[in-house]
mmCIF file of C-alpha atoms in Angstrom:
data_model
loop_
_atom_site.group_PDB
_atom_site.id
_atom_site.type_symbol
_atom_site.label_atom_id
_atom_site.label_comp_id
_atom_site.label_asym_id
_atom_site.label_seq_id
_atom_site.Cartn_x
_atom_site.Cartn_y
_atom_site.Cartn_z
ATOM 1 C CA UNK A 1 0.000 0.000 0.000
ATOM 2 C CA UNK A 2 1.268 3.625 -0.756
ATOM 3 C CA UNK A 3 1.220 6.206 2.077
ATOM 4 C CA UNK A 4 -1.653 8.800 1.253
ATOM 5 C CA UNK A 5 1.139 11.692 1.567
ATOM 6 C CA UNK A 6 4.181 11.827 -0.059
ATOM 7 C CA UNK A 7 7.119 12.746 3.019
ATOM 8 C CA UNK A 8 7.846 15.998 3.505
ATOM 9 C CA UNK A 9 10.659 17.540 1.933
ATOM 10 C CA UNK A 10 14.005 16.944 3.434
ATOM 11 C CA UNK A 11 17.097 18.717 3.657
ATOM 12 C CA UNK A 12 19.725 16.873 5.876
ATOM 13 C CA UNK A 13 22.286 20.092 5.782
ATOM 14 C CA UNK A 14 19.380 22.669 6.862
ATOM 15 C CA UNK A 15 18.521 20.008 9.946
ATOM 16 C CA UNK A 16 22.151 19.821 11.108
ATOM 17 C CA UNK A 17 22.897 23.676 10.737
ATOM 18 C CA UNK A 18 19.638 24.446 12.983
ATOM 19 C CA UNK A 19 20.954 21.855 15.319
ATOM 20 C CA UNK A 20 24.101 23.931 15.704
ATOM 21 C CA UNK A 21 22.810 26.684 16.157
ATOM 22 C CA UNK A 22 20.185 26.143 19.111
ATOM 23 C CA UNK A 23 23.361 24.386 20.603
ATOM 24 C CA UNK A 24 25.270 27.730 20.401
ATOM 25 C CA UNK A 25 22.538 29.715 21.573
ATOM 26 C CA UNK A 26 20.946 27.168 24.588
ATOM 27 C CA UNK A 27 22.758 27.360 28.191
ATOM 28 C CA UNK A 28 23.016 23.583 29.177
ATOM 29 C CA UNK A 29 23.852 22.781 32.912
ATOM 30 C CA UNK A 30 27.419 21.235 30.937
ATOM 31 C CA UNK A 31 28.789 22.534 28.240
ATOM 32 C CA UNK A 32 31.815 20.148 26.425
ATOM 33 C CA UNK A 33 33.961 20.076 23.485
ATOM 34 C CA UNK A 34 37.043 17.834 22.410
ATOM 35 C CA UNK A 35 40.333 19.301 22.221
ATOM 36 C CA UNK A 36 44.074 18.030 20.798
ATOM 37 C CA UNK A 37 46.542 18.131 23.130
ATOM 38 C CA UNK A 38 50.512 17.167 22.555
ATOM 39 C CA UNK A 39 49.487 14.253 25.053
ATOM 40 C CA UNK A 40 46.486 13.441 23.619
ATOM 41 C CA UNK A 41 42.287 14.484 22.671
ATOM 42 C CA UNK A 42 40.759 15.760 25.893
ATOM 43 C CA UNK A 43 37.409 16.280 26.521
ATOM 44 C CA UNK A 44 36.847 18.804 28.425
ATOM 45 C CA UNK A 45 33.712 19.754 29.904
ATOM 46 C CA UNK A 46 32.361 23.316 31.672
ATOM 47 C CA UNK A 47 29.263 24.196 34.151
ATOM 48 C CA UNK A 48 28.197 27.385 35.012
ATOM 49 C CA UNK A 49 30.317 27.071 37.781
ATOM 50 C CA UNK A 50 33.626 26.495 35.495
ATOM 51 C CA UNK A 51 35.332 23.562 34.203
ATOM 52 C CA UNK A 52 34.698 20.326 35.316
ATOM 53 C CA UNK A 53 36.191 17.518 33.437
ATOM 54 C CA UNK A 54 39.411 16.704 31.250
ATOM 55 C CA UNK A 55 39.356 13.794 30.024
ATOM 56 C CA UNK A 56 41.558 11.689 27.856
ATOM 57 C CA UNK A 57 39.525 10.537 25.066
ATOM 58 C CA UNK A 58 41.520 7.241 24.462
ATOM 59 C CA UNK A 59 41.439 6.309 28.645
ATOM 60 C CA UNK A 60 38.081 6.586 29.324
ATOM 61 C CA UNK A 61 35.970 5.390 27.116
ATOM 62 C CA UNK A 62 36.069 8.101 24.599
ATOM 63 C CA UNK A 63 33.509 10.588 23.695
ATOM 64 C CA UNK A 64 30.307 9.139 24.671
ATOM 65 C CA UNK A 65 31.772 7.480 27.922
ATOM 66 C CA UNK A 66 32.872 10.828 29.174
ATOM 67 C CA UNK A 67 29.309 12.385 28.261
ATOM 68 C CA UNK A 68 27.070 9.531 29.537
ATOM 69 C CA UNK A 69 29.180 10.052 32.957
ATOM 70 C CA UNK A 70 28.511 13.943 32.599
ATOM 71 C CA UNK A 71 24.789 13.316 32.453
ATOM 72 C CA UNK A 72 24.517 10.739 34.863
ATOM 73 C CA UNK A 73 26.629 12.503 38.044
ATOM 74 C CA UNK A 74 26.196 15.834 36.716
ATOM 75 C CA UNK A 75 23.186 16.513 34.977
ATOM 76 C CA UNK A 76 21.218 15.307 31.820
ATOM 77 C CA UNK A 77 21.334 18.956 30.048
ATOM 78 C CA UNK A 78 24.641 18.464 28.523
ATOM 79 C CA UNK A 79 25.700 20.009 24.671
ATOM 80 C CA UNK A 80 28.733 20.007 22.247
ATOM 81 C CA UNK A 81 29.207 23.836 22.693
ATOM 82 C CA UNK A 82 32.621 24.276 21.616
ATOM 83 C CA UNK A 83 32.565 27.941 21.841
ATOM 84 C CA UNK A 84 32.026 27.580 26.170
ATOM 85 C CA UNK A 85 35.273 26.373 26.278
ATOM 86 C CA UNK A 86 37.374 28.820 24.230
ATOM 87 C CA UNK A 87 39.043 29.964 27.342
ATOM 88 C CA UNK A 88 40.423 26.432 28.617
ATOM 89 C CA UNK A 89 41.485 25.659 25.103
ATOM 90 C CA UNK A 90 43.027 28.933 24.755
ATOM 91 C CA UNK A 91 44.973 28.068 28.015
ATOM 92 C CA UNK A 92 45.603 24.740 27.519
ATOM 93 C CA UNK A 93 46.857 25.574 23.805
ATOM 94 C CA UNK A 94 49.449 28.233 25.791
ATOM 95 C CA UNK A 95 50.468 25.978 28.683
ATOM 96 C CA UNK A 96 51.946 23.211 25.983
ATOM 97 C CA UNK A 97 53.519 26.369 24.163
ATOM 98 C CA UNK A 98 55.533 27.138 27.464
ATOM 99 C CA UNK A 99 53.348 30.703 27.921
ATOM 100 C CA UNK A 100 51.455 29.894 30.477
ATOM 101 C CA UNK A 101 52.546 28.618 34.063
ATOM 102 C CA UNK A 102 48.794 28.259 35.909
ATOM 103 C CA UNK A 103 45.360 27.970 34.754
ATOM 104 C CA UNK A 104 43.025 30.579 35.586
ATOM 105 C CA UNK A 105 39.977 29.024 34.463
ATOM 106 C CA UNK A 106 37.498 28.830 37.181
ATOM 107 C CA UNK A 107 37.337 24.973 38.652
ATOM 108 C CA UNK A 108 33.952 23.068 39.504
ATOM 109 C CA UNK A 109 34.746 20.407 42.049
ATOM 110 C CA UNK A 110 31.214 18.869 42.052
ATOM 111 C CA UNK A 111 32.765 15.417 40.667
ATOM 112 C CA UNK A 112 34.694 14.838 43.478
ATOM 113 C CA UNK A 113 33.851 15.187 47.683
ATOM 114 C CA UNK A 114 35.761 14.865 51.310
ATOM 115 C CA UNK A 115 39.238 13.607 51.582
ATOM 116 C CA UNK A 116 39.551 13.537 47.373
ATOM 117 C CA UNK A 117 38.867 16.732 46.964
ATOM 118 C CA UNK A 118 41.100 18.123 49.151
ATOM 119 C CA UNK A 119 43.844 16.190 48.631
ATOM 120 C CA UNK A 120 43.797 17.526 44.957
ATOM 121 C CA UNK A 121 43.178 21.216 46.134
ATOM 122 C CA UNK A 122 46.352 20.315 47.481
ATOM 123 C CA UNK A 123 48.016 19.197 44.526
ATOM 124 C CA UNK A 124 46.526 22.388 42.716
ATOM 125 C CA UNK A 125 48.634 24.729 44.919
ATOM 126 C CA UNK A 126 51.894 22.577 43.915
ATOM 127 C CA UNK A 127 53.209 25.423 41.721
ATOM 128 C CA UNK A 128 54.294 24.837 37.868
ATOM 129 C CA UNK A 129 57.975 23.227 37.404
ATOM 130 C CA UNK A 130 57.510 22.142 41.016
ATOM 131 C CA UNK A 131 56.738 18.622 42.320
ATOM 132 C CA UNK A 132 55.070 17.114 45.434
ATOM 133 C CA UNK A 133 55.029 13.439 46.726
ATOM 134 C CA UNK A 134 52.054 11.497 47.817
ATOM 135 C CA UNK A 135 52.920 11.765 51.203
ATOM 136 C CA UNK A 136 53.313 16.166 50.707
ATOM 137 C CA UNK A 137 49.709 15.879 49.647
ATOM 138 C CA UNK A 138 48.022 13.736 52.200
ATOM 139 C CA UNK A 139 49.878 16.405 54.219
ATOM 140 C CA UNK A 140 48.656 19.417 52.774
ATOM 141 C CA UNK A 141 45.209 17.493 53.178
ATOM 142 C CA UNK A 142 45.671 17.531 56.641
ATOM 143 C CA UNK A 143 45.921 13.631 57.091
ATOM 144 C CA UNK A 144 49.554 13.071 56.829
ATOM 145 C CA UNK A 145 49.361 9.099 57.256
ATOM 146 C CA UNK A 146 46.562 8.680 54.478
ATOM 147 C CA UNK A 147 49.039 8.343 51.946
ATOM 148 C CA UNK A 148 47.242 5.836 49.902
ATOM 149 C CA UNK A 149 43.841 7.637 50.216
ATOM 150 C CA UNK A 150 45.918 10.143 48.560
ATOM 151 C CA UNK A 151 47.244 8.277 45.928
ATOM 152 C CA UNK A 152 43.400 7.046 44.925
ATOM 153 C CA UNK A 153 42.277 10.217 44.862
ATOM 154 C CA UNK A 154 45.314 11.196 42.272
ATOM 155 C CA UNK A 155 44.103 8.487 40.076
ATOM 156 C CA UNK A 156 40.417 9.696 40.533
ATOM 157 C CA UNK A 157 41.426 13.248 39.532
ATOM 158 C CA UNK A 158 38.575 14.399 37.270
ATOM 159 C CA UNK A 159 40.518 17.448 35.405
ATOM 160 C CA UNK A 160 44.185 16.237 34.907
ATOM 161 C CA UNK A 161 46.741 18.782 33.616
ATOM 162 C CA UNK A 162 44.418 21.768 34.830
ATOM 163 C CA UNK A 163 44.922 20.021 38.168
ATOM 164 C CA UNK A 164 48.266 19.226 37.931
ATOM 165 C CA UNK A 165 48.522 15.757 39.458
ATOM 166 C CA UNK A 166 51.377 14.998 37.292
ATOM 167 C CA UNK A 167 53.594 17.050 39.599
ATOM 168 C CA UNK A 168 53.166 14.731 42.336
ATOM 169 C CA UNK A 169 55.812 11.492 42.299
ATOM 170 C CA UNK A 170 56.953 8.771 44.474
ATOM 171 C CA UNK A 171 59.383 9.646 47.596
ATOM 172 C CA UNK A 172 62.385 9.179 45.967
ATOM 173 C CA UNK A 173 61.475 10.881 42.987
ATOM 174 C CA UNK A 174 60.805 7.540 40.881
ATOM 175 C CA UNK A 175 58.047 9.194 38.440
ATOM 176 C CA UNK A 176 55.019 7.025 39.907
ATOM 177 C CA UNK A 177 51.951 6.324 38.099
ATOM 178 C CA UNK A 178 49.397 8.582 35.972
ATOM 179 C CA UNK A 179 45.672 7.809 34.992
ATOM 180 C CA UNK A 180 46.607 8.568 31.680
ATOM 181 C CA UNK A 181 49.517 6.722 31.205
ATOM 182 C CA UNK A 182 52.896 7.212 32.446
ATOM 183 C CA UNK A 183 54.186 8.895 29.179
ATOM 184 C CA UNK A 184 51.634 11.527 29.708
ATOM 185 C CA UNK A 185 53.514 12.404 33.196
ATOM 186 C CA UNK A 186 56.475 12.306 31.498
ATOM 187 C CA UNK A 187 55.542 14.778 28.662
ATOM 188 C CA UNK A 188 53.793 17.197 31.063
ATOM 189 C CA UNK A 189 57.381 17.452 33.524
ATOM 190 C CA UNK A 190 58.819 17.693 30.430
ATOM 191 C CA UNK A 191 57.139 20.864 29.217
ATOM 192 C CA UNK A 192 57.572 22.137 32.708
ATOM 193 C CA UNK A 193 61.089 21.630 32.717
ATOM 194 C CA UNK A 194 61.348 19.097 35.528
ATOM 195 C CA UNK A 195 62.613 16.637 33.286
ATOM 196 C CA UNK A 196 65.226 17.373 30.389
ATOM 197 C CA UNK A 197 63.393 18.065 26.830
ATOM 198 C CA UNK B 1 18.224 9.994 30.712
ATOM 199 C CA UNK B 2 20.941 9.923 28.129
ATOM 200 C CA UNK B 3 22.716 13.257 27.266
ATOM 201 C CA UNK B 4 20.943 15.986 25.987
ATOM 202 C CA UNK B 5 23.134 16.000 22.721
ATOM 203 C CA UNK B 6 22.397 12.489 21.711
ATOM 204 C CA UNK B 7 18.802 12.884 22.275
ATOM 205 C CA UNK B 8 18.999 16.518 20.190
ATOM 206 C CA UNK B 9 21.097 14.398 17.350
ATOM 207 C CA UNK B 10 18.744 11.236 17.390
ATOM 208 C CA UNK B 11 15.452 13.568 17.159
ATOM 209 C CA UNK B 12 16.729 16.610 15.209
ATOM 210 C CA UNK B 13 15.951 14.731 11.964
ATOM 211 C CA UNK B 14 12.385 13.936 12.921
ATOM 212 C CA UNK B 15 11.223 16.932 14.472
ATOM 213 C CA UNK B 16 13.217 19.278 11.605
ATOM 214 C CA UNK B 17 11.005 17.320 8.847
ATOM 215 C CA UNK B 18 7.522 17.236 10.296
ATOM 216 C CA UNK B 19 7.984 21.288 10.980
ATOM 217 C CA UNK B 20 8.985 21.964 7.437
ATOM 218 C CA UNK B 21 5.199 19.926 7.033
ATOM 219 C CA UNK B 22 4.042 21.949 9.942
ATOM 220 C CA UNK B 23 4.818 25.652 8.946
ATOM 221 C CA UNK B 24 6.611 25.657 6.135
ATOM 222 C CA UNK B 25 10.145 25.742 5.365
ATOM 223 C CA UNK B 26 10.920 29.687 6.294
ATOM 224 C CA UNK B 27 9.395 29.415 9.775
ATOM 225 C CA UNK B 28 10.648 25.716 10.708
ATOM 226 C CA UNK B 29 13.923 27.208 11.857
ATOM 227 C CA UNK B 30 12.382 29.417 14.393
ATOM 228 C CA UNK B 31 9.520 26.741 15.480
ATOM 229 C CA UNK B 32 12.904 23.910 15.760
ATOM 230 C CA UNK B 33 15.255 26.562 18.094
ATOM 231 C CA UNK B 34 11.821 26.250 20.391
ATOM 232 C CA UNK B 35 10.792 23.011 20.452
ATOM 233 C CA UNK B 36 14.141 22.087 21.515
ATOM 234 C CA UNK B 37 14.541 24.924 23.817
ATOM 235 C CA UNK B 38 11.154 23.736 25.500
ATOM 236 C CA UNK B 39 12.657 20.159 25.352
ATOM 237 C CA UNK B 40 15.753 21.134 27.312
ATOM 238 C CA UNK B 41 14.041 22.668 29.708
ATOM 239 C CA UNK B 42 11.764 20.089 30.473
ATOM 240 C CA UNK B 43 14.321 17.308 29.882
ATOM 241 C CA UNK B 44 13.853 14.741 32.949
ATOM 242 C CA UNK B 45 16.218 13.329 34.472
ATOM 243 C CA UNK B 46 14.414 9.366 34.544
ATOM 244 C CA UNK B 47 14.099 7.815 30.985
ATOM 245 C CA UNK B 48 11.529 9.000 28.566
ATOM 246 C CA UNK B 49 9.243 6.083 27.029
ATOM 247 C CA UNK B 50 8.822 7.351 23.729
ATOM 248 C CA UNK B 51 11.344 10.067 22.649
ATOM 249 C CA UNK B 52 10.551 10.860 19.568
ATOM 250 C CA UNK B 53 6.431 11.035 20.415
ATOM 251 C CA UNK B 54 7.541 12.950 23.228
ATOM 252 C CA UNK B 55 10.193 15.305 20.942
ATOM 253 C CA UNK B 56 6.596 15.476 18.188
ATOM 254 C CA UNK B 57 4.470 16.648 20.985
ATOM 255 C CA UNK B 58 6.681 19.689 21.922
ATOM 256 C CA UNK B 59 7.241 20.712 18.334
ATOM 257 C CA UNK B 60 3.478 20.166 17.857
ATOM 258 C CA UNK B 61 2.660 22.998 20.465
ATOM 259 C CA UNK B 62 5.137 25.531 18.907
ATOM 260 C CA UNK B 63 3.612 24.519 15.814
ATOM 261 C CA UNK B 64 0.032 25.465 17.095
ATOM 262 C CA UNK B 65 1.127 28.231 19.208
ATOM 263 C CA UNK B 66 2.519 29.358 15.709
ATOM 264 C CA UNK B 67 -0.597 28.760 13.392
ATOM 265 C CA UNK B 68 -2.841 30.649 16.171
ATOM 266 C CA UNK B 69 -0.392 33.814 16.061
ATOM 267 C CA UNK B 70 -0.501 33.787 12.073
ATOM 268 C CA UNK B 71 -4.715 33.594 12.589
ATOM 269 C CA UNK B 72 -4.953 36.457 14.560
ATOM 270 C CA UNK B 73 -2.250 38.446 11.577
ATOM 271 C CA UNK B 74 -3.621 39.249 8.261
ATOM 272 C CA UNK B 75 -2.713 36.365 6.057
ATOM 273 C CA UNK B 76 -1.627 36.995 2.137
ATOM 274 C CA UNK B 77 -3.968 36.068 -0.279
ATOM 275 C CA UNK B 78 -1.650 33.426 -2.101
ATOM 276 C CA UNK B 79 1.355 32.217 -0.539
ATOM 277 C CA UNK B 80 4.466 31.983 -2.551
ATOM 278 C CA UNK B 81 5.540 28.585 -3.937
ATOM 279 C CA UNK B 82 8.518 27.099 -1.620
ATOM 280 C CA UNK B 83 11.264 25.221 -3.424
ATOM 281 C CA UNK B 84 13.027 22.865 -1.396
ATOM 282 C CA UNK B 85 15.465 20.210 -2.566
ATOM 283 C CA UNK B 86 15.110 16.573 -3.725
ATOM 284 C CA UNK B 87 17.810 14.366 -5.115
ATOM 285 C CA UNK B 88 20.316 17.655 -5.803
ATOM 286 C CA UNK B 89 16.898 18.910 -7.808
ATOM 287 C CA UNK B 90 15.418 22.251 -6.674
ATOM 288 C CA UNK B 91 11.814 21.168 -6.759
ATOM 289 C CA UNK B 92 8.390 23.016 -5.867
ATOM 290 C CA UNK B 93 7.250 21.796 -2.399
ATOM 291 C CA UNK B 94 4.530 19.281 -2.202
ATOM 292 C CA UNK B 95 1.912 21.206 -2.588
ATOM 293 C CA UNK B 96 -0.343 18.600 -0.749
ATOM 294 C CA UNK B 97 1.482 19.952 2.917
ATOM 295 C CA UNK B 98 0.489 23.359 1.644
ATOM 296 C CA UNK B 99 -3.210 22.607 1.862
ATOM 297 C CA UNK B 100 -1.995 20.293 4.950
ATOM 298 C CA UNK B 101 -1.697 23.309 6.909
ATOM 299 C CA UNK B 102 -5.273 24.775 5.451
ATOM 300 C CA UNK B 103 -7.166 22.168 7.107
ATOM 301 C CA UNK B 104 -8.873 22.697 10.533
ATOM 302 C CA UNK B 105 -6.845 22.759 12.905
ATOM 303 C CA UNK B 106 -7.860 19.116 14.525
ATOM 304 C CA UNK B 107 -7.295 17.361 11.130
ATOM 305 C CA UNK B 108 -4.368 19.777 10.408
ATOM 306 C CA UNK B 109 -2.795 18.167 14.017
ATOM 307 C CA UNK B 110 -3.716 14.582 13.274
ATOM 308 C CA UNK B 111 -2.692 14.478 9.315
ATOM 309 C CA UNK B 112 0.897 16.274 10.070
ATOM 310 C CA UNK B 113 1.726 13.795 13.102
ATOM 311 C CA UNK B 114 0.601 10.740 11.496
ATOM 312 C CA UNK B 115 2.296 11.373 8.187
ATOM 313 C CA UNK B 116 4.933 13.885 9.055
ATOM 314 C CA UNK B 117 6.090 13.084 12.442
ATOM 315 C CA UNK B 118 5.254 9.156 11.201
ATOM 316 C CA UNK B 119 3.846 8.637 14.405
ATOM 317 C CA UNK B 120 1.094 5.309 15.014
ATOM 318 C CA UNK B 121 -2.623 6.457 15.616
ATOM 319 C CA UNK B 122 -2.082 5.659 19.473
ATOM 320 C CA UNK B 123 1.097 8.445 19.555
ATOM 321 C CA UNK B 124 -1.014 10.531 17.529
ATOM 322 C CA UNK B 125 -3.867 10.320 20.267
ATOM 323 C CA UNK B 126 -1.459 10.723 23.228
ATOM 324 C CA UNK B 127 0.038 13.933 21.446
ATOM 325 C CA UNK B 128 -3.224 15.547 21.269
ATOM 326 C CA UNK B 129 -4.647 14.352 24.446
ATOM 327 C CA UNK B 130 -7.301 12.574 22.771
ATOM 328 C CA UNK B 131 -8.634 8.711 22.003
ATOM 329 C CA UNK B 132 -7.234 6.735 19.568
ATOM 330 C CA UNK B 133 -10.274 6.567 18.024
ATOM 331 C CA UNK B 134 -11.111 10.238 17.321
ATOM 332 C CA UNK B 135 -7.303 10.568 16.441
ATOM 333 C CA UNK B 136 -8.376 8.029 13.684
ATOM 334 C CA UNK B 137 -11.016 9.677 12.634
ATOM 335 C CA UNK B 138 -9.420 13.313 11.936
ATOM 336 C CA UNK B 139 -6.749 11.479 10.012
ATOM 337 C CA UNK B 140 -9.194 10.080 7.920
ATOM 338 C CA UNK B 141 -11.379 13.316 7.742
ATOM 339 C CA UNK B 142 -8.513 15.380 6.597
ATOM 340 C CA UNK B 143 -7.360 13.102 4.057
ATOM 341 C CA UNK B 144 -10.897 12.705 2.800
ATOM 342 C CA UNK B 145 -10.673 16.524 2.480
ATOM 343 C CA UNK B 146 -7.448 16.479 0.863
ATOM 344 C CA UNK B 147 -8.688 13.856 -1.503
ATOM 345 C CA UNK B 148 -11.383 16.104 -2.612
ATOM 346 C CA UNK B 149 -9.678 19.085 -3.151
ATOM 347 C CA UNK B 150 -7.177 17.582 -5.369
ATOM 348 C CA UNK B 151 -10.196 15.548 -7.239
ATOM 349 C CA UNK B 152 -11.427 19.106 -7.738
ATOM 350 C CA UNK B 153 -8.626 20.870 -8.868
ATOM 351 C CA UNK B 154 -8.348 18.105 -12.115
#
């Protein structure tokens, strides 16, 4: 049987366009956008209250893991709206050109509570080309035996680079472990100049 | 729910063709920034059943709200052909969704989600808040009336 109407005409191009532009123009509780990085695609992800994710695209999932975590402990109301994240990329973009020694991008902690979070507020005031140890940031989190709480909450850290948990190595200065992979760490000292280019 | 963006890229198709249907193809643009404005406001945060009924319904209302605002403004006496494009072909519209949209409003509703927004008679009745059985029936009224009209104009 033939419908009674003939479909409505289509035009894919028109459809997608419109979609980008009520993206552009809506104010979703989170806001993301991938990025290249000399260690890798990010995604990074923004509320109202700032940024609240980096993520590296190839360790967690990629793309639609990191989103479908966004909407779940975050909220639903999540876009692609590159242009709410000009001003990370713009920093990230100067960091790994060697212009740029902190991030001044307002952070959201919502992703991570308690001991975590302070633990990497800790490792946020580590300053650039400086580095910390595990046991320097259960310190500085005011629970100087929790060393391995500390170290879990490193490898929990839900904006890497902008939170610079790459700074903070083994007593001893053996490089320790990074969420991203080790070469990550090792690229990141490297543009800091704790280890030789 | 799923994130926003997938649920904008899975029903952005649907809901950009059946307001083309709806209002034509100037004002769709307008009517599709609201419907999915409305949508993201009202997004839930527990799972939808139907997404794309639910994604028809929204764009339904702007469409109405949109038809009652052109009622109460003084209407040209013959609207202007619109060309959209099939197969690479610039094409005169259908002119059967032109006389869609002349039908009273009930049938106008019922024709344009059943055939536009491809919806079964059940989604159709749920969209308008009405029985399945009256949503049947102003299908088949408007098509009767459609049927006519083109029987006429031969």
């Amino acid at each position: 049987m033939t419908e009674p109407l003939a479909p409505p005409p289509f035009d894919p191009e028109a459809a997608a366009a419109a979609a980008e532009r009520f993206a552009a123009a809506a104010e979703p509780d989170v806001a993301y956008a991938l990025h290249d990085t000399p260690v890798g695609r990010v995604v990074l992800a923004a509320t109202r209250r700032g940024l609240v994710r980096v993520a590296y695209e190839d360790f967690n999932g990629g793309e639609d893991e990191v989103v479908d975590d966004l909407a779940r402990r975050v909220s639903p109301r999540v876009l692609r709206a590159p242009a709410r994240l000009d001003e990370v990329r713009r920093e990230l973009d100067e960091f790994f050109a060697g212009e740029r020694r902190a991030f001044d991008v307002a952070l959201d902690w919502s992703l991570v509570q308690g001991f975590g979070r302070k633990v990497l507020q800790a490792t946020a005031r580590i300053p650039f080309g400086e580095t910390g140890s595990y046991a320097s940031v259960a310190a500085g989190a005011g629970s100087p035996k929790a060393v391995r709480a500390a170290g879990t909450a490193l490898g929990r850290n839900p904006m890497p680079i902008v939170v610079p948990c790459h700074r903070v190595l083994r007593s001893g200065g053996a490089l320790g472990g990074y969420t991203g992979g080790v070469q990550r760490k090792v690229t990141l000292l490297t543009v800091e100049g704790v280890l030789p280019a | 729910m799923k994130p926003f963006q997938r649920f904008l890229d899975e029903q952005r198709d649907g809901v950009w063709r059946y307001l083309v249907a709806a209002v034509g193809r100037q004002d769709a643009d307008d009517l599709f920034q609201e419907t999915f404005m409305a949508a993201m406001r009202a997004y839930p945060r527990e799972p939808i059943a139907n997404e794309r009924a639910w994604a028809l319904t929204i764009a339904h209302r702007k469409a109405l709200d949109h038809h009652r605002a052109r009622a109460r403004r003084p209407v040209p006496v013959q609207d202007v052909p619109e060309v959209g494009v099939v197969d690479g072909h610039r094409v005169l519209e259908e002119p059967t969704w032109a006389q869609v949209r002349a039908l009273p409003p009930k049938q106008r509703a019922a024709v344009l989600l059943r055939f536009a927004g491809d919806l079964a008679h059940a989604e159709v009745a749920a969209a308008l808040g009405i029985s399945e059985e009256a949503a049947r029936r102003n299908v088949h009224e408007g098509l009767r009336k459609l049927r006519a009209e083109e029987a006429a104009l031969r």
